[in-house]
Amino acid sequence: MAPREADRILPLALALAVVAAVSWARRPAGEPGPGQGCSALGRCCSGRDMTCAAPGPPRCFCDQACGAVRDCCADYTRACPAVSCVVAEWSGWSRCAKPCQVSYRVRRRHVLREPRNGGAPCPHLEERAGCVEYRSPQGVECQQSLFPALITTGSYGKERKKRGVPKEQEVVGYCVQFQLGPIPGSCRQVRAPHAQWTKYLTQGHMVCVRCEWPAQDARSRRCYGDGGGARGNQLLQWKAAGHPRCRGTWERLGQLPDCSCPEVHSFVFI
């Protein structure tokens, strides 16, 4: 190379080196350099994956566990954004698992989008609730022998399907008011979502229990355990559907055509 040509090239090379150094110094803090980070790696991994490492230096990771280990690449949150789980709406409630006895019903939902990169996990996909079917799958009416009174939250009365309801029974029903006796501690020891209402049962409170088809006996049109034949201050027994250890006593106060208690104190015979 001729001396004059070298004299021209050397200053140009130095200038380019200065520009590169200034550009590197001015890049945003924490941004990886060219060919580095999760963007350069081109993938994001679940769990702890030692192969999910971006070239360095320094060596960094683009897997879901890098946040806990604190070795994520600087561009991890931008290149691998958190995606939370998305689930569908609840299905309708199924029929009771077993007819003619205290059983349970089920509703389900499914995952529409799985969580990624540390996004919120999926909630539970199945719920169960206590129930009773008063007819067999063949449509034969069950013999009712449920005692003590079996109750559940009033919303169940709106949700259950009234199969084979005689026309004269469509709107016929009644409300019974009771005053709750001592409530066992087991009523507050509940995890199942469908039995959370038992935690709010309080001694001395008045509750309303609706008697309606299909809980009504076909002949007497009464619900078992409603205390219709109780004498004076006689204590009667009740039991929470879906929470076998939650049971107690109550005193019948009277019978009305309709219930007017707050929702938290409104129940149905089942």
JSON list of C-alpha atoms in Angstrom, two decimals, residues 15-205:
[
{"chain": "A", "resi": 15, "resn": "ALA", "atom": "CA", "xyz": [-13.20, 7.96, 12.63]},
{"chain": "A", "resi": 16, "resn": "LEU", "atom": "CA", "xyz": [-15.35, 4.87, 12.11]},
{"chain": "A", "resi": 17, "resn": "ALA", "atom": "CA", "xyz": [-14.02, 3.37, 15.35]},
{"chain": "A", "resi": 18, "resn": "VAL", "atom": "CA", "xyz": [-14.89, 6.55, 17.24]},
{"chain": "A", "resi": 19, "resn": "VAL", "atom": "CA", "xyz": [-18.44, 6.57, 15.79]},
{"chain": "A", "resi": 20, "resn": "ALA", "atom": "CA", "xyz": [-18.93, 2.92, 16.79]},
{"chain": "A", "resi": 21, "resn": "ALA", "atom": "CA", "xyz": [-17.65, 3.60, 20.30]},
{"chain": "A", "resi": 22, "resn": "VAL", "atom": "CA", "xyz": [-19.96, 6.59, 20.72]},
{"chain": "A", "resi": 23, "resn": "SER", "atom": "CA", "xyz": [-22.96, 4.62, 19.43]},
{"chain": "A", "resi": 24, "resn": "TRP", "atom": "CA", "xyz": [-22.23, 1.78, 21.87]},
{"chain": "A", "resi": 25, "resn": "ALA", "atom": "CA", "xyz": [-21.92, 4.24, 24.76]},
{"chain": "A", "resi": 26, "resn": "ARG", "atom": "CA", "xyz": [-25.20, 5.98, 23.83]},
{"chain": "A", "resi": 27, "resn": "ARG", "atom": "CA", "xyz": [-27.35, 2.80, 23.59]},
{"chain": "A", "resi": 28, "resn": "PRO", "atom": "CA", "xyz": [-30.06, 2.55, 26.31]},
{"chain": "A", "resi": 29, "resn": "ALA", "atom": "CA", "xyz": [-28.84, 1.19, 29.62]},
{"chain": "A", "resi": 30, "resn": "GLY", "atom": "CA", "xyz": [-29.26, -2.55, 29.85]},
{"chain": "A", "resi": 31, "resn": "GLU", "atom": "CA", "xyz": [-29.84, -3.03, 26.11]},
{"chain": "A", "resi": 32, "resn": "PRO", "atom": "CA", "xyz": [-27.83, -5.92, 24.68]},
{"chain": "A", "resi": 33, "resn": "GLY", "atom": "CA", "xyz": [-25.35, -5.24, 21.95]},
{"chain": "A", "resi": 34, "resn": "PRO", "atom": "CA", "xyz": [-25.71, -6.48, 18.36]},
{"chain": "A", "resi": 35, "resn": "GLY", "atom": "CA", "xyz": [-26.01, -10.27, 18.20]},
{"chain": "A", "resi": 36, "resn": "GLN", "atom": "CA", "xyz": [-26.81, -10.50, 21.91]},
{"chain": "A", "resi": 37, "resn": "GLY", "atom": "CA", "xyz": [-29.94, -11.04, 24.06]},
{"chain": "A", "resi": 38, "resn": "CYS", "atom": "CA", "xyz": [-33.22, -12.85, 23.53]},
{"chain": "A", "resi": 39, "resn": "SER", "atom": "CA", "xyz": [-33.97, -11.01, 20.29]},
{"chain": "A", "resi": 40, "resn": "ALA", "atom": "CA", "xyz": [-30.80, -12.43, 18.79]},
{"chain": "A", "resi": 41, "resn": "LEU", "atom": "CA", "xyz": [-31.56, -15.88, 20.19]},
{"chain": "A", "resi": 42, "resn": "GLY", "atom": "CA", "xyz": [-34.99, -15.81, 18.58]},
{"chain": "A", "resi": 43, "resn": "ARG", "atom": "CA", "xyz": [-36.87, -17.93, 21.10]},
{"chain": "A", "resi": 44, "resn": "CYS", "atom": "CA", "xyz": [-38.32, -17.91, 24.62]},
{"chain": "A", "resi": 45, "resn": "CYS", "atom": "CA", "xyz": [-38.41, -21.09, 26.70]},
{"chain": "A", "resi": 46, "resn": "SER", "atom": "CA", "xyz": [-40.59, -22.48, 29.50]},
{"chain": "A", "resi": 47, "resn": "GLY", "atom": "CA", "xyz": [-39.31, -23.69, 32.86]},
{"chain": "A", "resi": 48, "resn": "ARG", "atom": "CA", "xyz": [-35.56, -23.78, 33.39]},
{"chain": "A", "resi": 49, "resn": "ASP", "atom": "CA", "xyz": [-33.81, -24.54, 30.11]},
{"chain": "A", "resi": 50, "resn": "MET", "atom": "CA", "xyz": [-30.01, -24.36, 30.09]},
{"chain": "A", "resi": 51, "resn": "THR", "atom": "CA", "xyz": [-30.00, -24.48, 26.29]},
{"chain": "A", "resi": 52, "resn": "CYS", "atom": "CA", "xyz": [-32.07, -21.30, 26.16]},
{"chain": "A", "resi": 53, "resn": "ALA", "atom": "CA", "xyz": [-29.00, -19.08, 26.55]},
{"chain": "A", "resi": 54, "resn": "ALA", "atom": "CA", "xyz": [-28.20, -16.06, 24.43]},
{"chain": "A", "resi": 55, "resn": "PRO", "atom": "CA", "xyz": [-24.65, -15.48, 23.25]},
{"chain": "A", "resi": 56, "resn": "GLY", "atom": "CA", "xyz": [-22.55, -13.18, 25.39]},
{"chain": "A", "resi": 57, "resn": "PRO", "atom": "CA", "xyz": [-20.61, -11.88, 26.96]},
{"chain": "A", "resi": 58, "resn": "PRO", "atom": "CA", "xyz": [-22.13, -11.90, 29.45]},
{"chain": "A", "resi": 59, "resn": "ARG", "atom": "CA", "xyz": [-24.05, -15.18, 29.04]},
{"chain": "A", "resi": 60, "resn": "CYS", "atom": "CA", "xyz": [-27.77, -14.70, 29.81]},
{"chain": "A", "resi": 61, "resn": "PHE", "atom": "CA", "xyz": [-30.98, -16.70, 29.58]},
{"chain": "A", "resi": 62, "resn": "CYS", "atom": "CA", "xyz": [-34.40, -16.39, 27.97]},
{"chain": "A", "resi": 63, "resn": "ASP", "atom": "CA", "xyz": [-36.30, -19.07, 29.90]},
{"chain": "A", "resi": 64, "resn": "GLN", "atom": "CA", "xyz": [-39.23, -18.65, 32.28]},
{"chain": "A", "resi": 65, "resn": "ALA", "atom": "CA", "xyz": [-37.10, -19.30, 35.38]},
{"chain": "A", "resi": 66, "resn": "CYS", "atom": "CA", "xyz": [-34.50, -16.65, 34.63]},
{"chain": "A", "resi": 67, "resn": "GLY", "atom": "CA", "xyz": [-36.40, -14.07, 36.70]},
{"chain": "A", "resi": 68, "resn": "ALA", "atom": "CA", "xyz": [-36.09, -16.15, 39.86]},
{"chain": "A", "resi": 69, "resn": "VAL", "atom": "CA", "xyz": [-32.45, -16.99, 39.15]},
{"chain": "A", "resi": 70, "resn": "ARG", "atom": "CA", "xyz": [-31.73, -13.38, 38.08]},
{"chain": "A", "resi": 71, "resn": "ASP", "atom": "CA", "xyz": [-29.83, -14.25, 34.95]},
{"chain": "A", "resi": 72, "resn": "CYS", "atom": "CA", "xyz": [-32.30, -12.94, 32.32]},
{"chain": "A", "resi": 73, "resn": "CYS", "atom": "CA", "xyz": [-31.02, -11.12, 29.29]},
{"chain": "A", "resi": 74, "resn": "ALA", "atom": "CA", "xyz": [-31.55, -7.39, 29.44]},
{"chain": "A", "resi": 75, "resn": "ASP", "atom": "CA", "xyz": [-34.22, -7.51, 26.72]},
{"chain": "A", "resi": 76, "resn": "TYR", "atom": "CA", "xyz": [-36.10, -10.51, 28.18]},
{"chain": "A", "resi": 77, "resn": "THR", "atom": "CA", "xyz": [-39.27, -8.62, 29.18]},
{"chain": "A", "resi": 78, "resn": "ARG", "atom": "CA", "xyz": [-39.45, -6.96, 25.75]},
{"chain": "A", "resi": 79, "resn": "ALA", "atom": "CA", "xyz": [-38.58, -10.00, 23.65]},
{"chain": "A", "resi": 80, "resn": "CYS", "atom": "CA", "xyz": [-40.52, -12.49, 25.84]},
{"chain": "A", "resi": 81, "resn": "PRO", "atom": "CA", "xyz": [-43.56, -10.62, 27.22]},
{"chain": "A", "resi": 82, "resn": "ALA", "atom": "CA", "xyz": [-45.63, -12.37, 29.91]},
{"chain": "A", "resi": 83, "resn": "VAL", "atom": "CA", "xyz": [-48.82, -13.95, 28.53]},
{"chain": "A", "resi": 84, "resn": "SER", "atom": "CA", "xyz": [-51.49, -14.86, 31.10]},
{"chain": "A", "resi": 85, "resn": "CYS", "atom": "CA", "xyz": [-53.82, -17.82, 30.90]},
{"chain": "A", "resi": 86, "resn": "VAL", "atom": "CA", "xyz": [-57.24, -17.26, 29.35]},
{"chain": "A", "resi": 87, "resn": "VAL", "atom": "CA", "xyz": [-60.16, -19.63, 30.02]},
{"chain": "A", "resi": 88, "resn": "ALA", "atom": "CA", "xyz": [-63.62, -19.97, 28.52]},
{"chain": "A", "resi": 89, "resn": "GLU", "atom": "CA", "xyz": [-66.89, -19.24, 30.33]},
{"chain": "A", "resi": 90, "resn": "TRP", "atom": "CA", "xyz": [-68.33, -21.89, 32.65]},
{"chain": "A", "resi": 91, "resn": "SER", "atom": "CA", "xyz": [-70.47, -24.57, 31.07]},
{"chain": "A", "resi": 92, "resn": "GLY", "atom": "CA", "xyz": [-73.95, -25.17, 32.44]},
{"chain": "A", "resi": 93, "resn": "TRP", "atom": "CA", "xyz": [-74.34, -27.38, 35.51]},
{"chain": "A", "resi": 94, "resn": "SER", "atom": "CA", "xyz": [-74.58, -31.10, 34.84]},
{"chain": "A", "resi": 95, "resn": "ARG", "atom": "CA", "xyz": [-77.27, -33.33, 36.29]},
{"chain": "A", "resi": 96, "resn": "CYS", "atom": "CA", "xyz": [-76.57, -34.83, 39.70]},
{"chain": "A", "resi": 97, "resn": "ALA", "atom": "CA", "xyz": [-74.05, -37.65, 39.57]},
{"chain": "A", "resi": 98, "resn": "LYS", "atom": "CA", "xyz": [-76.44, -40.05, 41.33]},
{"chain": "A", "resi": 99, "resn": "PRO", "atom": "CA", "xyz": [-80.26, -39.81, 41.38]},
{"chain": "A", "resi": 100, "resn": "CYS", "atom": "CA", "xyz": [-82.44, -40.24, 44.47]},
{"chain": "A", "resi": 101, "resn": "GLN", "atom": "CA", "xyz": [-79.67, -39.37, 46.95]},
{"chain": "A", "resi": 102, "resn": "VAL", "atom": "CA", "xyz": [-77.49, -36.50, 48.03]},
{"chain": "A", "resi": 103, "resn": "SER", "atom": "CA", "xyz": [-74.86, -36.19, 45.32]},
{"chain": "A", "resi": 104, "resn": "TYR", "atom": "CA", "xyz": [-73.03, -33.49, 43.37]},
{"chain": "A", "resi": 105, "resn": "ARG", "atom": "CA", "xyz": [-73.27, -31.65, 40.08]},
{"chain": "A", "resi": 106, "resn": "VAL", "atom": "CA", "xyz": [-70.37, -30.43, 37.95]},
{"chain": "A", "resi": 107, "resn": "ARG", "atom": "CA", "xyz": [-69.57, -27.55, 35.66]},
{"chain": "A", "resi": 108, "resn": "ARG", "atom": "CA", "xyz": [-66.38, -27.10, 33.65]},
{"chain": "A", "resi": 109, "resn": "ARG", "atom": "CA", "xyz": [-64.46, -24.64, 31.53]},
{"chain": "A", "resi": 110, "resn": "HIS", "atom": "CA", "xyz": [-61.48, -25.12, 29.22]},
{"chain": "A", "resi": 111, "resn": "VAL", "atom": "CA", "xyz": [-58.24, -23.28, 28.49]},
{"chain": "A", "resi": 112, "resn": "LEU", "atom": "CA", "xyz": [-58.29, -20.93, 25.50]},
{"chain": "A", "resi": 113, "resn": "ARG", "atom": "CA", "xyz": [-54.67, -19.80, 25.90]},
{"chain": "A", "resi": 114, "resn": "GLU", "atom": "CA", "xyz": [-51.90, -21.36, 27.96]},
{"chain": "A", "resi": 115, "resn": "PRO", "atom": "CA", "xyz": [-49.73, -19.03, 30.08]},
{"chain": "A", "resi": 116, "resn": "ARG", "atom": "CA", "xyz": [-46.22, -18.24, 28.85]},
{"chain": "A", "resi": 117, "resn": "ASN", "atom": "CA", "xyz": [-43.14, -16.43, 30.10]},
{"chain": "A", "resi": 118, "resn": "GLY", "atom": "CA", "xyz": [-44.31, -16.15, 33.70]},
{"chain": "A", "resi": 119, "resn": "GLY", "atom": "CA", "xyz": [-47.86, -15.01, 32.95]},
{"chain": "A", "resi": 120, "resn": "ALA", "atom": "CA", "xyz": [-50.71, -15.65, 35.40]},
{"chain": "A", "resi": 121, "resn": "PRO", "atom": "CA", "xyz": [-51.46, -19.39, 35.72]},
{"chain": "A", "resi": 122, "resn": "CYS", "atom": "CA", "xyz": [-54.80, -20.94, 34.78]},
{"chain": "A", "resi": 123, "resn": "PRO", "atom": "CA", "xyz": [-57.55, -21.01, 37.46]},
{"chain": "A", "resi": 124, "resn": "HIS", "atom": "CA", "xyz": [-59.32, -24.25, 38.39]},
{"chain": "A", "resi": 125, "resn": "LEU", "atom": "CA", "xyz": [-61.28, -25.73, 35.52]},
{"chain": "A", "resi": 126, "resn": "GLU", "atom": "CA", "xyz": [-63.94, -27.69, 37.41]},
{"chain": "A", "resi": 127, "resn": "GLU", "atom": "CA", "xyz": [-66.43, -26.89, 40.17]},
{"chain": "A", "resi": 128, "resn": "ARG", "atom": "CA", "xyz": [-68.74, -29.21, 42.11]},
{"chain": "A", "resi": 129, "resn": "ALA", "atom": "CA", "xyz": [-71.81, -28.39, 44.15]},
{"chain": "A", "resi": 130, "resn": "GLY", "atom": "CA", "xyz": [-74.18, -30.49, 46.26]},
{"chain": "A", "resi": 131, "resn": "CYS", "atom": "CA", "xyz": [-77.53, -31.44, 44.76]},
{"chain": "A", "resi": 132, "resn": "VAL", "atom": "CA", "xyz": [-80.36, -33.97, 44.73]},
{"chain": "A", "resi": 133, "resn": "GLU", "atom": "CA", "xyz": [-82.25, -35.43, 41.77]},
{"chain": "A", "resi": 134, "resn": "TYR", "atom": "CA", "xyz": [-85.85, -36.38, 42.57]},
{"chain": "A", "resi": 135, "resn": "ARG", "atom": "CA", "xyz": [-86.29, -38.49, 39.45]},
{"chain": "A", "resi": 136, "resn": "SER", "atom": "CA", "xyz": [-84.27, -41.38, 38.05]},
{"chain": "A", "resi": 137, "resn": "PRO", "atom": "CA", "xyz": [-82.83, -41.17, 34.52]},
{"chain": "A", "resi": 138, "resn": "GLN", "atom": "CA", "xyz": [-85.89, -43.15, 33.42]},
{"chain": "A", "resi": 139, "resn": "GLY", "atom": "CA", "xyz": [-88.20, -40.45, 34.84]},
{"chain": "A", "resi": 140, "resn": "VAL", "atom": "CA", "xyz": [-89.39, -42.45, 37.84]},
{"chain": "A", "resi": 141, "resn": "GLU", "atom": "CA", "xyz": [-90.04, -40.31, 40.93]},
{"chain": "A", "resi": 142, "resn": "CYS", "atom": "CA", "xyz": [-87.75, -41.11, 43.85]},
{"chain": "A", "resi": 143, "resn": "GLN", "atom": "CA", "xyz": [-88.97, -42.05, 47.30]},
{"chain": "A", "resi": 144, "resn": "GLN", "atom": "CA", "xyz": [-88.11, -39.05, 49.47]},
{"chain": "A", "resi": 145, "resn": "SER", "atom": "CA", "xyz": [-86.51, -39.85, 52.79]},
{"chain": "A", "resi": 146, "resn": "LEU", "atom": "CA", "xyz": [-84.16, -36.91, 53.26]},
{"chain": "A", "resi": 147, "resn": "PHE", "atom": "CA", "xyz": [-84.00, -35.95, 56.90]},
{"chain": "A", "resi": 148, "resn": "PRO", "atom": "CA", "xyz": [-82.81, -33.69, 58.46]},
{"chain": "A", "resi": 149, "resn": "ALA", "atom": "CA", "xyz": [-83.64, -30.74, 56.21]},
{"chain": "A", "resi": 150, "resn": "LEU", "atom": "CA", "xyz": [-81.07, -30.53, 53.43]},
{"chain": "A", "resi": 151, "resn": "ILE", "atom": "CA", "xyz": [-80.35, -26.95, 52.31]},
{"chain": "A", "resi": 152, "resn": "THR", "atom": "CA", "xyz": [-78.11, -25.07, 49.94]},
{"chain": "A", "resi": 153, "resn": "THR", "atom": "CA", "xyz": [-77.69, -21.50, 48.71]},
{"chain": "A", "resi": 154, "resn": "GLY", "atom": "CA", "xyz": [-80.76, -19.87, 47.20]},
{"chain": "A", "resi": 155, "resn": "SER", "atom": "CA", "xyz": [-79.06, -19.42, 43.81]},
{"chain": "A", "resi": 156, "resn": "TYR", "atom": "CA", "xyz": [-79.31, -23.18, 43.29]},
{"chain": "A", "resi": 157, "resn": "GLY", "atom": "CA", "xyz": [-83.08, -22.82, 43.05]},
{"chain": "A", "resi": 158, "resn": "LYS", "atom": "CA", "xyz": [-82.64, -20.56, 40.01]},
{"chain": "A", "resi": 159, "resn": "GLU", "atom": "CA", "xyz": [-80.03, -22.77, 38.37]},
{"chain": "A", "resi": 160, "resn": "ARG", "atom": "CA", "xyz": [-81.51, -26.25, 38.70]},
{"chain": "A", "resi": 161, "resn": "LYS", "atom": "CA", "xyz": [-83.62, -27.53, 35.86]},
{"chain": "A", "resi": 162, "resn": "LYS", "atom": "CA", "xyz": [-87.15, -28.38, 36.89]},
{"chain": "A", "resi": 163, "resn": "ARG", "atom": "CA", "xyz": [-87.74, -31.51, 34.85]},
{"chain": "A", "resi": 164, "resn": "GLY", "atom": "CA", "xyz": [-91.24, -32.89, 34.50]},
{"chain": "A", "resi": 165, "resn": "VAL", "atom": "CA", "xyz": [-92.86, -30.08, 36.47]},
{"chain": "A", "resi": 166, "resn": "PRO", "atom": "CA", "xyz": [-96.66, -30.41, 36.51]},
{"chain": "A", "resi": 167, "resn": "LYS", "atom": "CA", "xyz": [-98.33, -27.26, 35.25]},
{"chain": "A", "resi": 168, "resn": "GLU", "atom": "CA", "xyz": [-100.01, -26.59, 38.60]},
{"chain": "A", "resi": 169, "resn": "GLN", "atom": "CA", "xyz": [-96.60, -26.78, 40.35]},
{"chain": "A", "resi": 170, "resn": "GLU", "atom": "CA", "xyz": [-94.77, -24.26, 38.17]},
{"chain": "A", "resi": 171, "resn": "VAL", "atom": "CA", "xyz": [-95.26, -21.35, 40.57]},
{"chain": "A", "resi": 172, "resn": "VAL", "atom": "CA", "xyz": [-96.53, -23.07, 43.70]},
{"chain": "A", "resi": 173, "resn": "GLY", "atom": "CA", "xyz": [-94.17, -22.98, 46.65]},
{"chain": "A", "resi": 174, "resn": "TYR", "atom": "CA", "xyz": [-93.68, -21.40, 50.04]},
{"chain": "A", "resi": 175, "resn": "CYS", "atom": "CA", "xyz": [-91.04, -19.94, 52.33]},
{"chain": "A", "resi": 176, "resn": "VAL", "atom": "CA", "xyz": [-90.19, -21.09, 55.84]},
{"chain": "A", "resi": 177, "resn": "GLN", "atom": "CA", "xyz": [-88.39, -18.82, 58.32]},
{"chain": "A", "resi": 178, "resn": "PHE", "atom": "CA", "xyz": [-86.05, -20.31, 60.90]},
{"chain": "A", "resi": 179, "resn": "GLN", "atom": "CA", "xyz": [-83.82, -18.95, 63.65]},
{"chain": "A", "resi": 180, "resn": "LEU", "atom": "CA", "xyz": [-80.41, -20.61, 63.64]},
{"chain": "A", "resi": 181, "resn": "GLY", "atom": "CA", "xyz": [-79.10, -22.36, 66.74]},
{"chain": "A", "resi": 182, "resn": "PRO", "atom": "CA", "xyz": [-75.40, -22.95, 67.53]},
{"chain": "A", "resi": 183, "resn": "ILE", "atom": "CA", "xyz": [-73.22, -23.22, 64.40]},
{"chain": "A", "resi": 184, "resn": "PRO", "atom": "CA", "xyz": [-70.38, -25.78, 64.54]},
{"chain": "A", "resi": 185, "resn": "GLY", "atom": "CA", "xyz": [-66.87, -24.60, 63.71]},
{"chain": "A", "resi": 186, "resn": "SER", "atom": "CA", "xyz": [-66.72, -27.10, 60.85]},
{"chain": "A", "resi": 187, "resn": "CYS", "atom": "CA", "xyz": [-69.04, -24.82, 58.83]},
{"chain": "A", "resi": 188, "resn": "ARG", "atom": "CA", "xyz": [-66.23, -22.26, 58.63]},
{"chain": "A", "resi": 189, "resn": "GLN", "atom": "CA", "xyz": [-63.59, -24.83, 57.74]},
{"chain": "A", "resi": 190, "resn": "VAL", "atom": "CA", "xyz": [-64.41, -25.05, 54.07]},
{"chain": "A", "resi": 191, "resn": "ARG", "atom": "CA", "xyz": [-62.33, -24.83, 50.90]},
{"chain": "A", "resi": 192, "resn": "ALA", "atom": "CA", "xyz": [-64.75, -25.91, 48.20]},
{"chain": "A", "resi": 193, "resn": "PRO", "atom": "CA", "xyz": [-65.95, -22.85, 46.21]},
{"chain": "A", "resi": 194, "resn": "HIS", "atom": "CA", "xyz": [-69.55, -24.10, 46.12]},
{"chain": "A", "resi": 195, "resn": "ALA", "atom": "CA", "xyz": [-69.75, -24.35, 49.94]},
{"chain": "A", "resi": 196, "resn": "GLN", "atom": "CA", "xyz": [-68.36, -20.93, 50.90]},
{"chain": "A", "resi": 197, "resn": "TRP", "atom": "CA", "xyz": [-71.84, -19.79, 51.94]},
{"chain": "A", "resi": 198, "resn": "THR", "atom": "CA", "xyz": [-71.65, -21.97, 55.07]},
{"chain": "A", "resi": 199, "resn": "LYS", "atom": "CA", "xyz": [-69.03, -19.60, 56.53]},
{"chain": "A", "resi": 200, "resn": "TYR", "atom": "CA", "xyz": [-71.70, -16.91, 56.95]},
{"chain": "A", "resi": 201, "resn": "LEU", "atom": "CA", "xyz": [-74.11, -18.96, 59.04]},
{"chain": "A", "resi": 202, "resn": "THR", "atom": "CA", "xyz": [-74.43, -17.25, 62.43]},
{"chain": "A", "resi": 203, "resn": "GLN", "atom": "CA", "xyz": [-76.25, -18.31, 65.57]},
{"chain": "A", "resi": 204, "resn": "GLY", "atom": "CA", "xyz": [-79.40, -16.27, 66.23]},
{"chain": "A", "resi": 205, "resn": "HIS", "atom": "CA", "xyz": [-79.83, -15.05, 62.65]}
]
